Every structure is written in structure tokens, then in C-alpha cells.
PDB file of C-alpha atoms and ligand atoms in Angstrom:
ATOM      1  CA  MET A  21      -0.177  -0.039  -0.173  1.00  0.00           C
ATOM      2  CA  GLN A  22       1.325   3.312  -0.913  1.00  0.00           C
ATOM      3  CA  ARG A  23       1.590   5.732   2.065  1.00  0.00           C
ATOM      4  CA  SER A  24       0.319   9.293   1.759  1.00  0.00           C
ATOM      5  CA  VAL A  25       3.430  11.541   1.692  1.00  0.00           C
ATOM      6  CA  THR A  26       1.134  14.476   2.366  1.00  0.00           C
ATOM      7  CA  SER A  27      -0.891  13.352   5.498  1.00  0.00           C
ATOM      8  CA  SER A  28       2.507  11.578   7.167  1.00  0.00           C
ATOM      9  CA  SER A  29       4.707  14.540   6.672  1.00  0.00           C
ATOM     10  CA  PRO A  30       4.770  17.557   9.171  1.00  0.00           C
ATOM     11  CA  SER A  31       3.527  20.760   7.589  1.00  0.00           C
ATOM     12  CA  PRO A  32       6.643  22.876   6.105  1.00  0.00           C
ATOM     13  CA  SER A  33       7.648  25.818   8.050  1.00  0.00           C
ATOM     14  CA  PRO A  34       6.523  28.996   6.600  1.00  0.00           C
ATOM     15  CA  ALA A  35       9.292  31.117   4.591  1.00  0.00           C
ATOM     16  CA  PRO A  36      10.659  33.481   7.049  1.00  0.00           C
ATOM     17  CA  VAL A  37       9.729  37.343   6.760  1.00  0.00           C
ATOM     18  CA  HIS A  38      12.450  39.779   6.931  1.00  0.00           C
ATOM     19  CA  LEU A  39      12.238  43.689   6.714  1.00  0.00           C
ATOM     20  CA  VAL A  40      15.361  45.589   5.443  1.00  0.00           C
ATOM     21  CA  ALA A  41      15.666  49.176   6.379  1.00  0.00           C
ATOM     22  CA  GLY A  42      17.435  51.363   4.193  1.00  0.00           C
ATOM     23  CA  ALA A  43      17.585  49.027   0.977  1.00  0.00           C
ATOM     24  CA  SER A  44      17.230  51.463  -1.905  1.00  0.00           C
ATOM     25  CA  SER A  45      20.783  51.167  -2.641  1.00  0.00           C
ATOM     26  CA  GLY A  46      24.202  49.659  -1.500  1.00  0.00           C
ATOM     27  CA  ILE A  47      24.548  47.107   1.204  1.00  0.00           C
ATOM     28  CA  GLY A  48      20.767  47.182   2.063  1.00  0.00           C
ATOM     29  CA  ALA A  49      19.691  46.331  -1.485  1.00  0.00           C
ATOM     30  CA  ALA A  50      22.240  43.499  -1.552  1.00  0.00           C
ATOM     31  CA  VAL A  51      20.873  42.133   1.695  1.00  0.00           C
ATOM     32  CA  ALA A  52      17.616  42.241   0.400  1.00  0.00           C
ATOM     33  CA  ALA A  53      18.364  40.301  -2.896  1.00  0.00           C
ATOM     34  CA  GLN A  54      20.416  37.556  -0.901  1.00  0.00           C
ATOM     35  CA  ALA A  55      17.521  37.196   1.620  1.00  0.00           C
ATOM     36  CA  VAL A  56      14.911  36.485  -1.225  1.00  0.00           C
ATOM     37  CA  ALA A  57      17.617  34.185  -2.832  1.00  0.00           C
ATOM     38  CA  SER A  58      17.822  32.342   0.339  1.00  0.00           C
ATOM     39  CA  GLY A  59      13.995  31.498   0.352  1.00  0.00           C
ATOM     40  CA  ALA A  60      12.923  34.513   2.504  1.00  0.00           C
ATOM     41  CA  ARG A  61       9.946  36.753   1.863  1.00  0.00           C
ATOM     42  CA  VAL A  62      11.332  40.287   1.935  1.00  0.00           C
ATOM     43  CA  ALA A  63      10.113  43.831   2.846  1.00  0.00           C
ATOM     44  CA  VAL A  64      12.329  46.608   1.897  1.00  0.00           C
ATOM     45  CA  CYS A  65      11.936  50.235   3.001  1.00  0.00           C
ATOM     46  CA  GLY A  66      13.600  53.641   1.868  1.00  0.00           C
ATOM     47  CA  ARG A  67      12.597  57.241   1.156  1.00  0.00           C
ATOM     48  CA  ARG A  68      13.035  57.377  -2.497  1.00  0.00           C
ATOM     49  CA  GLY A  69      10.085  55.303  -3.749  1.00  0.00           C
ATOM     50  CA  ASP A  70      11.054  54.993  -7.417  1.00  0.00           C
ATOM     51  CA  VAL A  71      14.772  53.689  -6.517  1.00  0.00           C
ATOM     52  CA  LEU A  72      13.175  51.579  -3.836  1.00  0.00           C
ATOM     53  CA  ARG A  73      10.527  50.117  -6.218  1.00  0.00           C
ATOM     54  CA  LYS A  74      13.074  49.128  -8.675  1.00  0.00           C
ATOM     55  CA  VAL A  75      15.301  47.452  -6.215  1.00  0.00           C
ATOM     56  CA  ALA A  76      12.045  45.410  -5.131  1.00  0.00           C
ATOM     57  CA  GLU A  77      11.076  44.442  -8.487  1.00  0.00           C
ATOM     58  CA  GLY A  78      14.502  43.734  -9.408  1.00  0.00           C
ATOM     59  CA  CYS A  79      14.757  40.812  -6.520  1.00  0.00           C
ATOM     60  CA  GLY A  80      11.328  39.954  -5.661  1.00  0.00           C
ATOM     61  CA  ALA A  81      10.831  41.971  -2.463  1.00  0.00           C
ATOM     62  CA  THR A  82       7.792  44.178  -1.453  1.00  0.00           C
ATOM     63  CA  ALA A  83       8.533  47.908  -1.275  1.00  0.00           C
ATOM     64  CA  TYR A  84       7.185  50.209   1.496  1.00  0.00           C
ATOM     65  CA  VAL A  85       8.285  53.903   1.269  1.00  0.00           C
ATOM     66  CA  ALA A  86       8.994  54.994   4.680  1.00  0.00           C
ATOM     67  CA  ASP A  87      11.363  57.593   6.667  1.00  0.00           C
ATOM     68  CA  VAL A  88      13.110  55.504   9.612  1.00  0.00           C
ATOM     69  CA  THR A  89      13.751  58.623  11.379  1.00  0.00           C
ATOM     70  CA  ASP A  90      10.021  59.258  11.875  1.00  0.00           C
ATOM     71  CA  ARG A  91       8.663  57.097  14.778  1.00  0.00           C
ATOM     72  CA  ALA A  92       4.993  56.818  13.188  1.00  0.00           C
ATOM     73  CA  GLN A  93       6.240  55.863   9.990  1.00  0.00           C
ATOM     74  CA  VAL A  94       8.342  53.313  11.508  1.00  0.00           C
ATOM     75  CA  GLU A  95       5.258  51.890  13.526  1.00  0.00           C
ATOM     76  CA  GLU A  96       3.161  51.892  10.274  1.00  0.00           C
ATOM     77  CA  LEU A  97       5.984  50.175   8.375  1.00  0.00           C
ATOM     78  CA  VAL A  98       6.298  47.496  10.934  1.00  0.00           C
ATOM     79  CA  ALA A  99       2.665  47.040  11.308  1.00  0.00           C
ATOM     80  CA  ALA A 100       1.880  46.957   7.493  1.00  0.00           C
ATOM     81  CA  VAL A 101       4.653  44.088   6.969  1.00  0.00           C
ATOM     82  CA  VAL A 102       3.133  42.092   9.491  1.00  0.00           C
ATOM     83  CA  ARG A 103      -0.510  42.512   8.169  1.00  0.00           C
ATOM     84  CA  ASP A 104       0.764  41.734   4.532  1.00  0.00           C
ATOM     85  CA  HIS A 105       3.107  38.980   5.079  1.00  0.00           C
ATOM     86  CA  GLY A 106       1.457  37.607   8.539  1.00  0.00           C
ATOM     87  CA  ARG A 107       4.727  37.410  10.387  1.00  0.00           C
ATOM     88  CA  LEU A 108       8.074  38.947  11.096  1.00  0.00           C
ATOM     89  CA  ASP A 109      11.016  36.888  11.746  1.00  0.00           C
ATOM     90  CA  GLY A 110      14.191  39.365  10.840  1.00  0.00           C
ATOM     91  CA  VAL A 111      14.899  43.294  10.983  1.00  0.00           C
ATOM     92  CA  VAL A 112      18.094  44.575   9.539  1.00  0.00           C
ATOM     93  CA  ALA A 113      18.273  48.068  10.703  1.00  0.00           C
ATOM     94  CA  ASN A 114      20.617  49.300   7.915  1.00  0.00           C
ATOM     95  CA  ALA A 115      19.598  52.848   7.169  1.00  0.00           C
ATOM     96  CA  GLY A 116      22.298  55.439   7.433  1.00  0.00           C
ATOM     97  CA  VAL A 117      23.824  58.690   6.658  1.00  0.00           C
ATOM     98  CA  MET A 118      27.294  60.184   6.735  1.00  0.00           C
ATOM     99  CA  ARG A 119      27.878  63.714   7.497  1.00  0.00           C
ATOM    100  CA  PRO A 120      31.721  64.189   7.870  1.00  0.00           C
ATOM    101  CA  GLY A 121      33.309  66.681  10.114  1.00  0.00           C
ATOM    102  CA  GLY A 122      34.653  66.961  13.610  1.00  0.00           C
ATOM    103  CA  VAL A 123      33.160  68.682  16.518  1.00  0.00           C
ATOM    104  CA  LEU A 124      34.218  72.241  15.211  1.00  0.00           C
ATOM    105  CA  ASP A 125      32.886  71.554  11.824  1.00  0.00           C
ATOM    106  CA  LEU A 126      29.551  69.802  12.441  1.00  0.00           C
ATOM    107  CA  THR A 127      26.254  71.888  12.810  1.00  0.00           C
ATOM    108  CA  ASP A 128      23.456  71.146  15.094  1.00  0.00           C
ATOM    109  CA  GLU A 129      21.261  69.972  12.079  1.00  0.00           C
ATOM    110  CA  ASP A 130      24.307  67.425  10.990  1.00  0.00           C
ATOM    111  CA  TRP A 131      24.525  65.966  14.440  1.00  0.00           C
ATOM    112  CA  ASP A 132      20.788  65.650  14.769  1.00  0.00           C
ATOM    113  CA  ALA A 133      20.030  64.190  11.353  1.00  0.00           C
ATOM    114  CA  THR A 134      22.833  61.720  11.800  1.00  0.00           C
ATOM    115  CA  LEU A 135      21.796  60.534  15.314  1.00  0.00           C
ATOM    116  CA  ARG A 136      18.216  60.566  14.099  1.00  0.00           C
ATOM    117  CA  THR A 137      19.032  58.413  11.202  1.00  0.00           C
ATOM    118  CA  ASN A 138      21.754  56.045  12.391  1.00  0.00           C
ATOM    119  CA  LEU A 139      20.796  55.492  16.133  1.00  0.00           C
ATOM    120  CA  THR A 140      17.266  56.829  16.784  1.00  0.00           C
ATOM    121  CA  SER A 141      15.857  54.789  14.053  1.00  0.00           C
ATOM    122  CA  VAL A 142      17.317  51.677  15.512  1.00  0.00           C
ATOM    123  CA  PHE A 143      15.497  52.502  18.546  1.00  0.00           C
ATOM    124  CA  PHE A 144      12.221  52.927  16.576  1.00  0.00           C
ATOM    125  CA  LEU A 145      12.755  49.812  14.410  1.00  0.00           C
ATOM    126  CA  ALA A 146      13.421  47.606  17.620  1.00  0.00           C
ATOM    127  CA  ARG A 147      10.538  49.151  19.552  1.00  0.00           C
ATOM    128  CA  ALA A 148       7.861  48.331  16.858  1.00  0.00           C
ATOM    129  CA  ALA A 149       9.486  45.012  15.872  1.00  0.00           C
ATOM    130  CA  LEU A 150      10.031  43.384  19.043  1.00  0.00           C
ATOM    131  CA  PRO A 151       6.601  42.028  19.939  1.00  0.00           C
ATOM    132  CA  HIS A 152       6.603  40.350  16.639  1.00  0.00           C
ATOM    133  CA  LEU A 153      10.354  38.928  16.961  1.00  0.00           C
ATOM    134  CA  ILE A 154       9.472  37.596  20.471  1.00  0.00           C
ATOM    135  CA  ASN A 155       6.534  35.709  18.747  1.00  0.00           C
ATOM    136  CA  SER A 156       8.886  34.238  15.994  1.00  0.00           C
ATOM    137  CA  LYS A 157      12.033  33.954  17.923  1.00  0.00           C
ATOM    138  CA  GLY A 158      13.513  36.200  15.365  1.00  0.00           C
ATOM    139  CA  SER A 159      16.564  38.010  14.803  1.00  0.00           C
ATOM    140  CA  PHE A 160      17.588  41.620  14.714  1.00  0.00           C
ATOM    141  CA  VAL A 161      20.951  42.751  13.032  1.00  0.00           C
ATOM    142  CA  THR A 162      22.158  46.373  13.140  1.00  0.00           C
ATOM    143  CA  VAL A 163      24.441  47.483  10.496  1.00  0.00           C
ATOM    144  CA  GLY A 164      27.278  49.613  12.379  1.00  0.00           C
ATOM    145  CA  SER A 165      30.452  50.490  11.348  1.00  0.00           C
ATOM    146  CA  ILE A 166      34.136  50.164  12.195  1.00  0.00           C
ATOM    147  CA  ALA A 167      33.921  53.963  12.533  1.00  0.00           C
ATOM    148  CA  GLY A 168      31.951  53.165  15.784  1.00  0.00           C
ATOM    149  CA  LEU A 169      34.755  50.727  17.221  1.00  0.00           C
ATOM    150  CA  ARG A 170      37.820  52.904  16.260  1.00  0.00           C
ATOM    151  CA  ALA A 171      38.419  56.943  16.897  1.00  0.00           C
ATOM    152  CA  SER A 172      39.296  58.994  13.818  1.00  0.00           C
ATOM    153  CA  GLY A 173      39.084  62.652  12.988  1.00  0.00           C
ATOM    154  CA  GLY A 174      36.635  64.226  11.166  1.00  0.00           C
ATOM    155  CA  MET A 175      33.750  61.739  11.970  1.00  0.00           C
ATOM    156  CA  SER A 176      32.274  62.691  15.028  1.00  0.00           C
ATOM    157  CA  ALA A 177      28.636  62.486  14.522  1.00  0.00           C
ATOM    158  CA  TYR A 178      28.908  59.425  12.385  1.00  0.00           C
ATOM    159  CA  ALA A 179      31.228  57.385  14.787  1.00  0.00           C
ATOM    160  CA  ALA A 180      28.967  58.482  17.735  1.00  0.00           C
ATOM    161  CA  SER A 181      25.867  57.214  16.439  1.00  0.00           C
ATOM    162  CA  LYS A 182      27.474  53.783  15.200  1.00  0.00           C
ATOM    163  CA  ALA A 183      29.002  53.357  18.579  1.00  0.00           C
ATOM    164  CA  GLY A 184      25.613  53.919  20.132  1.00  0.00           C
ATOM    165  CA  ALA A 185      23.851  51.793  17.701  1.00  0.00           C
ATOM    166  CA  ALA A 186      26.081  48.702  18.487  1.00  0.00           C
ATOM    167  CA  MET A 187      25.725  49.329  22.203  1.00  0.00           C
ATOM    168  CA  LEU A 188      21.886  49.690  21.986  1.00  0.00           C
ATOM    169  CA  THR A 189      21.740  46.501  19.727  1.00  0.00           C
ATOM    170  CA  ALA A 190      23.849  44.708  22.453  1.00  0.00           C
ATOM    171  CA  THR A 191      21.273  45.772  25.052  1.00  0.00           C
ATOM    172  CA  LEU A 192      18.527  43.947  22.794  1.00  0.00           C
ATOM    173  CA  ALA A 193      20.633  40.962  23.186  1.00  0.00           C
ATOM    174  CA  ALA A 194      20.884  41.121  26.815  1.00  0.00           C
ATOM    175  CA  GLU A 195      17.258  42.018  27.295  1.00  0.00           C
ATOM    176  CA  PHE A 196      15.449  39.845  24.910  1.00  0.00           C
ATOM    177  CA  GLY A 197      17.892  37.033  24.598  1.00  0.00           C
ATOM    178  CA  PRO A 198      15.679  35.181  27.450  1.00  0.00           C
ATOM    179  CA  ARG A 199      12.725  35.405  25.253  1.00  0.00           C
ATOM    180  CA  GLY A 200      14.461  33.846  22.241  1.00  0.00           C
ATOM    181  CA  VAL A 201      15.376  37.065  20.173  1.00  0.00           C
ATOM    182  CA  ARG A 202      18.960  37.406  19.098  1.00  0.00           C
ATOM    183  CA  ALA A 203      20.359  40.868  18.384  1.00  0.00           C
ATOM    184  CA  ASN A 204      23.789  41.426  16.679  1.00  0.00           C
ATOM    185  CA  THR A 205      25.837  44.098  14.782  1.00  0.00           C
ATOM    186  CA  VAL A 206      27.806  43.868  11.382  1.00  0.00           C
ATOM    187  CA  CYS A 207      30.528  46.612  11.402  1.00  0.00           C
ATOM    188  CA  PRO A 208      31.592  46.943   7.793  1.00  0.00           C
ATOM    189  CA  GLY A 209      34.978  48.653   6.765  1.00  0.00           C
ATOM    190  CA  TRP A 210      34.992  50.447   3.353  1.00  0.00           C
ATOM    191  CA  THR A 211      32.288  49.026   0.938  1.00  0.00           C
ATOM    192  CA  ARG A 212      31.790  50.071  -2.563  1.00  0.00           C
ATOM    193  CA  THR A 213      28.434  51.869  -2.257  1.00  0.00           C
ATOM    194  CA  GLU A 214      26.819  55.128  -3.093  1.00  0.00           C
ATOM    195  CA  MET A 215      27.698  56.291   0.311  1.00  0.00           C
ATOM    196  CA  ALA A 216      31.540  55.754   0.089  1.00  0.00           C
ATOM    197  CA  ASP A 217      31.544  56.612  -3.251  1.00  0.00           C
ATOM    198  CA  GLU A 218      30.645  60.190  -2.320  1.00  0.00           C
ATOM    199  CA  GLU A 219      33.063  59.981   0.302  1.00  0.00           C
ATOM    200  CA  MET A 220      35.843  58.926  -2.217  1.00  0.00           C
ATOM    201  CA  ARG A 221      35.000  61.951  -4.292  1.00  0.00           C
ATOM    202  CA  GLU A 222      35.460  64.419  -1.309  1.00  0.00           C
ATOM    203  CA  PHE A 223      38.562  62.586  -0.377  1.00  0.00           C
ATOM    204  CA  GLY A 224      40.198  62.250  -3.709  1.00  0.00           C
ATOM    205  CA  GLY A 225      38.847  65.361  -5.631  1.00  0.00           C
ATOM    206  CA  PRO A 226      41.006  67.771  -4.221  1.00  0.00           C
ATOM    207  CA  LEU A 227      43.942  65.398  -4.697  1.00  0.00           C
ATOM    208  CA  GLY A 228      43.193  64.776  -8.333  1.00  0.00           C
ATOM    209  CA  LEU A 229      42.256  61.145  -7.831  1.00  0.00           C
ATOM    210  CA  GLY A 230      39.353  59.285  -9.265  1.00  0.00           C
ATOM    211  CA  VAL A 231      36.932  57.215  -7.243  1.00  0.00           C
ATOM    212  CA  ASP A 232      38.874  53.873  -7.865  1.00  0.00           C
ATOM    213  CA  GLU A 233      42.207  55.654  -7.004  1.00  0.00           C
ATOM    214  CA  SER A 234      40.489  56.698  -3.956  1.00  0.00           C
ATOM    215  CA  TYR A 235      39.568  53.331  -2.609  1.00  0.00           C
ATOM    216  CA  ALA A 236      42.710  52.085  -3.353  1.00  0.00           C
ATOM    217  CA  GLU A 237      44.321  54.648  -1.141  1.00  0.00           C
ATOM    218  CA  VAL A 238      42.082  54.514   1.685  1.00  0.00           C
ATOM    219  CA  THR A 239      42.629  50.588   1.807  1.00  0.00           C
ATOM    220  CA  THR A 240      46.481  51.035   1.381  1.00  0.00           C
ATOM    221  CA  LEU A 241      46.756  49.446   4.644  1.00  0.00           C
ATOM    222  CA  VAL A 242      43.660  47.252   4.877  1.00  0.00           C
ATOM    223  CA  PRO A 243      45.280  43.659   4.876  1.00  0.00           C
ATOM    224  CA  GLN A 244      43.007  42.731   2.294  1.00  0.00           C
ATOM    225  CA  ARG A 245      43.990  45.899   0.212  1.00  0.00           C
ATOM    226  CA  ARG A 246      40.765  46.467  -1.193  1.00  0.00           C
ATOM    227  CA  PRO A 247      37.222  47.646  -0.269  1.00  0.00           C
ATOM    228  CA  ALA A 248      34.253  45.228   0.268  1.00  0.00           C
ATOM    229  CA  GLU A 249      31.456  44.655  -2.340  1.00  0.00           C
ATOM    230  CA  PRO A 250      27.929  45.043  -0.919  1.00  0.00           C
ATOM    231  CA  HIS A 251      27.308  41.296  -1.366  1.00  0.00           C
ATOM    232  CA  GLU A 252      30.143  40.671   1.118  1.00  0.00           C
ATOM    233  CA  ILE A 253      28.618  42.745   3.969  1.00  0.00           C
ATOM    234  CA  ALA A 254      25.268  41.178   2.980  1.00  0.00           C
ATOM    235  CA  ASP A 255      26.756  37.655   3.572  1.00  0.00           C
ATOM    236  CA  ALA A 256      27.661  38.376   7.260  1.00  0.00           C
ATOM    237  CA  VAL A 257      24.179  40.214   7.762  1.00  0.00           C
ATOM    238  CA  LEU A 258      22.195  37.146   6.378  1.00  0.00           C
ATOM    239  CA  TRP A 259      24.578  34.701   8.463  1.00  0.00           C
ATOM    240  CA  LEU A 260      23.444  36.582  11.414  1.00  0.00           C
ATOM    241  CA  LEU A 261      19.757  36.878  10.564  1.00  0.00           C
ATOM    242  CA  GLY A 262      19.440  32.967   9.936  1.00  0.00           C
ATOM    243  CA  PRO A 263      19.310  29.745  11.798  1.00  0.00           C
ATOM    244  CA  HIS A 264      23.248  29.134  11.068  1.00  0.00           C
ATOM    245  CA  SER A 265      24.209  31.669  13.799  1.00  0.00           C
ATOM    246  CA  SER A 266      21.685  30.467  16.303  1.00  0.00           C
ATOM    247  CA  TYR A 267      24.067  30.766  19.492  1.00  0.00           C
ATOM    248  CA  VAL A 268      25.461  34.183  18.323  1.00  0.00           C
ATOM    249  CA  ASN A 269      24.009  36.966  20.470  1.00  0.00           C
ATOM    250  CA  GLY A 270      24.995  40.435  21.203  1.00  0.00           C
ATOM    251  CA  THR A 271      28.038  40.454  19.092  1.00  0.00           C
ATOM    252  CA  THR A 272      29.760  42.913  16.947  1.00  0.00           C
ATOM    253  CA  LEU A 273      31.179  41.162  13.822  1.00  0.00           C
ATOM    254  CA  THR A 274      33.525  43.038  11.917  1.00  0.00           C
ATOM    255  CA  ALA A 275      33.525  42.674   7.950  1.00  0.00           C
ATOM    256  CA  ASP A 276      36.561  45.007   7.282  1.00  0.00           C
ATOM    257  CA  GLY A 277      39.208  42.915   5.538  1.00  0.00           C
ATOM    258  CA  GLY A 278      41.150  43.034   8.799  1.00  0.00           C
ATOM    259  CA  THR A 279      40.997  46.823   9.288  1.00  0.00           C
ATOM    260  CA  THR A 280      40.556  46.824  12.955  1.00  0.00           C
ATOM    261  CA  MET A 281      42.991  43.998  13.649  1.00  0.00           C
ATOM    262  CA  VAL A 282      46.060  46.427  12.480  1.00  0.00           C
ATOM    263  CA  ASP A 283      48.185  47.615  15.291  1.00  0.00           C
ATOM    264  CA  PRO A 284      48.728  51.391  14.523  1.00  0.00           C
ATOM    265  CA  GLY A 285      52.079  51.040  16.524  1.00  0.00           C
ATOM    266  CA  ALA A 286      53.417  48.855  13.779  1.00  0.00           C
ATOM    267  CA  VAL A 287      51.854  50.767  10.699  1.00  0.00           C
ATOM    268  CA  PRO A 288      55.263  52.541  10.024  1.00  0.00           C
ATOM    269  CA  PHE A 289      56.840  49.306   9.677  1.00  0.00           C
ATOM    270  CA  ASP A 290      54.413  48.467   6.810  1.00  0.00           C
ATOM    271  CA  PHE A 291      56.391  47.901   3.576  1.00  0.00           C
ATOM    272  CA  ARG A 292      53.907  50.088   1.552  1.00  0.00           C
ATOM    273  CA  LEU A 293      54.611  53.180   3.640  1.00  0.00           C
ATOM    274  CA  SER A 294      58.176  52.597   3.562  1.00  0.00           C
ATOM    275  CA  GLU A 295      57.981  52.450  -0.277  1.00  0.00           C
ATOM    276  CA  ARG A 296      56.622  56.145  -0.067  1.00  0.00           C
TER     277      ARG A 296
HETATM  278  P1  LIG B 326      23.865  53.853   0.685  1.00  0.00           P
HETATM  279  O1  LIG B 326      23.788  55.338   0.794  1.00  0.00           O
HETATM  280  O2  LIG B 326      24.026  53.128  -0.573  1.00  0.00           O
HETATM  281  O3  LIG B 326      22.764  53.207   1.404  1.00  0.00           O
HETATM  282  C1  LIG B 326      22.010  53.788   2.577  1.00  0.00           C
HETATM  283  C2  LIG B 326      20.636  53.382   2.589  1.00  0.00           C
HETATM  284  O4  LIG B 326      19.855  54.064   3.716  1.00  0.00           O
HETATM  285  C3  LIG B 326      19.806  53.674   1.235  1.00  0.00           C
HETATM  286  O5  LIG B 326      18.901  52.853   0.826  1.00  0.00           O
HETATM  287  C4  LIG B 326      18.732  54.992   1.855  1.00  0.00           C
HETATM  288  O6  LIG B 326      17.776  54.969   1.009  1.00  0.00           O
HETATM  289  C5  LIG B 326      18.533  54.416   3.262  1.00  0.00           C
HETATM  290  N1  LIG B 326      18.238  55.669   4.062  1.00  0.00           N
HETATM  291  C6  LIG B 326      19.010  56.702   4.537  1.00  0.00           C
HETATM  292  N2  LIG B 326      18.260  57.668   5.449  1.00  0.00           N
HETATM  293  C7  LIG B 326      16.864  56.838   5.566  1.00  0.00           C
HETATM  294  C8  LIG B 326      15.601  56.918   6.228  1.00  0.00           C
HETATM  295  N3  LIG B 326      15.714  58.355   6.824  1.00  0.00           N
HETATM  296  N4  LIG B 326      14.780  56.469   6.252  1.00  0.00           N
HETATM  297  C9  LIG B 326      14.812  55.230   5.195  1.00  0.00           C
HETATM  298  N5  LIG B 326      16.012  54.818   4.517  1.00  0.00           N
HETATM  299  C10 LIG B 326      17.114  55.695   4.745  1.00  0.00           C
HETATM  300  O7  LIG B 326      24.999  53.462   1.732  1.00  0.00           O
HETATM  301  P2  LIG B 326      25.455  51.934   2.312  1.00  0.00           P
HETATM  302  O8  LIG B 326      25.035  50.980   1.425  1.00  0.00           O
HETATM  303  O9  LIG B 326      27.082  52.367   2.183  1.00  0.00           O
HETATM  304  O10 LIG B 326      24.856  52.064   3.635  1.00  0.00           O
HETATM  305  C11 LIG B 326      24.214  51.158   4.502  1.00  0.00           C
HETATM  306  C12 LIG B 326      24.672  51.296   5.990  1.00  0.00           C
HETATM  307  O11 LIG B 326      26.088  50.688   6.066  1.00  0.00           O
HETATM  308  C13 LIG B 326      24.830  52.611   6.484  1.00  0.00           C
HETATM  309  O12 LIG B 326      24.338  52.367   7.805  1.00  0.00           O
HETATM  310  C14 LIG B 326      26.108  52.854   6.585  1.00  0.00           C
HETATM  311  O13 LIG B 326      26.257  53.664   7.670  1.00  0.00           O
HETATM  312  C15 LIG B 326      27.058  51.511   6.784  1.00  0.00           C
HETATM  313  N6  LIG B 326      28.277  51.413   6.495  1.00  0.00           N
HETATM  314  C16 LIG B 326      28.781  51.791   5.128  1.00  0.00           C
HETATM  315  C17 LIG B 326      29.981  51.659   4.868  1.00  0.00           C
HETATM  316  C18 LIG B 326      30.392  51.888   3.324  1.00  0.00           C
HETATM  317  O14 LIG B 326      31.715  52.076   3.227  1.00  0.00           O
HETATM  318  N7  LIG B 326      29.716  52.015   2.406  1.00  0.00           N
HETATM  319  C19 LIG B 326      31.093  51.150   5.829  1.00  0.00           C
HETATM  320  C20 LIG B 326      30.454  51.304   7.101  1.00  0.00           C
HETATM  321  C21 LIG B 326      29.246  51.094   7.523  1.00  0.00           C
HETATM  322  P3  LIG B 326      16.795  56.367   0.654  1.00  0.00           P
HETATM  323  O15 LIG B 326      17.741  57.378   0.312  1.00  0.00           O
HETATM  324  O16 LIG B 326      15.896  55.961  -0.428  1.00  0.00           O
HETATM  325  O17 LIG B 326      16.114  56.726   1.883  1.00  0.00           O
END
């Protein structure tokens, strides 16, 4: 007698639903594409509706135009994703802006915009999503930066916002780990995206360097001697989002080609400097 496979098999678990905030370009767009490819249902958010919709159509995600600096819009966003998809298993807090400048250069508006986009939005997203992530025993991943781990000049607001975002995420891990939620931060180094291209133009323009030459220059002492591609950062995010990192909680994972490993005191011994 033939057994009915359908009746004796457990019902397949539903595809996870992930929300990627800040996915109109760069790392967020790569995360969305790779999450869809992994079998997840993916909601993407950003402010530029036309650009965001192209990304969503290109990879098979659903677009939600929202500004993550606005509490009400974030609450509506999360509610809409859960209403449309029935659940929420993963959130990627990736939206970010970079306003370069030290304390004497930054305006109040630079400071507020940076903190609100890079840090306060993580708080808004976490607060709106946590009830759903507790239900699904889900995962929260923040895209921080190595600028939040190591100090440098000319990045006061950005570095402070990224350090704060990583610590806020660690507090989620401590507080909601007992309820089954994991929370981790990925800290990229230089990654070829719209944001970093703009930085390269600002850095290299006055020196007469093109964007590629500028990337080469700023990665001169990076052990891998190149910037990351967005998909390489997305791989780290996807790992933290999914089941293969099931006992990883509260960590900051650098994806920086070894940048933060380098000992500044040994930099003068680097052969590439000695060639100069
Ligand atoms: P991009 O500029 O390509 O992407 C930034 C994304 O954030 C865009 O999709 C943008 O979409 C979205 N965004 C910005 N502000 C808001 C907002 N208020 N509401 C909703 N979405 C918003 O840069 P990256 O891909 O490089 O940046 C992604 C993350 O990676 C950022 O957090 C950045 O700080 C971090 N990072 C990047 C590094 C790099 O070298 N590229 C290095 C280290 C960290 P839209 O404009 O449509 O709103």
C-alpha cells in the first residue's frame, strides 16, 4: 500500500519574513536580494520610492516607502509588513547617513540628522518590531561601522551614532535573549556603495584622484588591500539573520578585511609605507 506523503509529513515551516530598512541601494539592496534568494519573503524600506521600487522589483521583495527617522512611519511600516506577510522573523537596521566633520565643523543639524538616522531609527525599529520578533523567536541585525569601534578625526557624529547603535543592539541581546530574540551588529569597513563613492569623491577630488584611485588609497593599509563589495557585507548580515548563527547573540562582527586588527604602532613598519 502506498503511504500518503502529504498526510504523514509535518507541514513545512513558512518562509521567514525579513524587513530590511534602508534598502534603496548599496548594502541594504544586496541584503534584500540575498535574503530573497535564500527563500525568505522580504520587505524593503527607504525614502526614494522610485529607486526603492526598482530594487524591490529586481529581486522579488515588497517595497514600503518610509522614513525611519519618523516614529509614526516606522510603526506603520512594521504593522504593514506584519499585516501583509503574517509574521516578522528578521529586521535589518541598515539605514544610514554620513555627515563628515569634527566637533568644530558639524552643525546642530548635521549632528541631529546623523543621530536620528543612524541611532534613533534603530530604537524605533526595535521597539516596533520586538513584539513580533518575540513571537517568532527572530533576529535583529544592525549595520554599524568600524567607525563606531575605532576613533578617527572628522567623523564625530557618525562614529558616535554607530557606537551607540552597536551598544543599543547589544542591550537588545541582553534583554530579549531570554525571550528567544537574538540581536547582533555587523561593522563594515570601506564598502563600494553610493555613500562611500561620495566619500571617495570628497577625499580624492582635491587630490586629483578618481573614485577607484581613492578606494585604493584608503585601503592601502587594509590587510585585504581593497574595499568590500556590498554582497560581502550582506553575507555577514544574512548569517546573523538566519539559523546558522543560532548561538551568536550580542556580538559585533567586523567585516572589514582585517582593518581593525592592524596595530597602529606597527603601521610605520608596513612595507607599503616604507616604499613612499
Ligand atoms: P547607501 O547610501 O547606498 O545606502 C543607505 C541606505 O539608507 C539607502 O538605501 C537610503 O535610502 C537609506 N536611508 C537613509 N536615510 C534613510 C531614512 N531616513 N529612512 C529610510 N531609509 C534611509 O550606503 P551604504 O549601503 O554604504 O550604507 C548602508 C549602511 O552601511 C549604513 O548604515 C552605513 O552607515 C553603513 N556602512 C557603510 C560603509 C561603506 O563604506 N559603504 C562602511 C561602514 C558602514 P533612501 O535614500 O531611499 O532613503
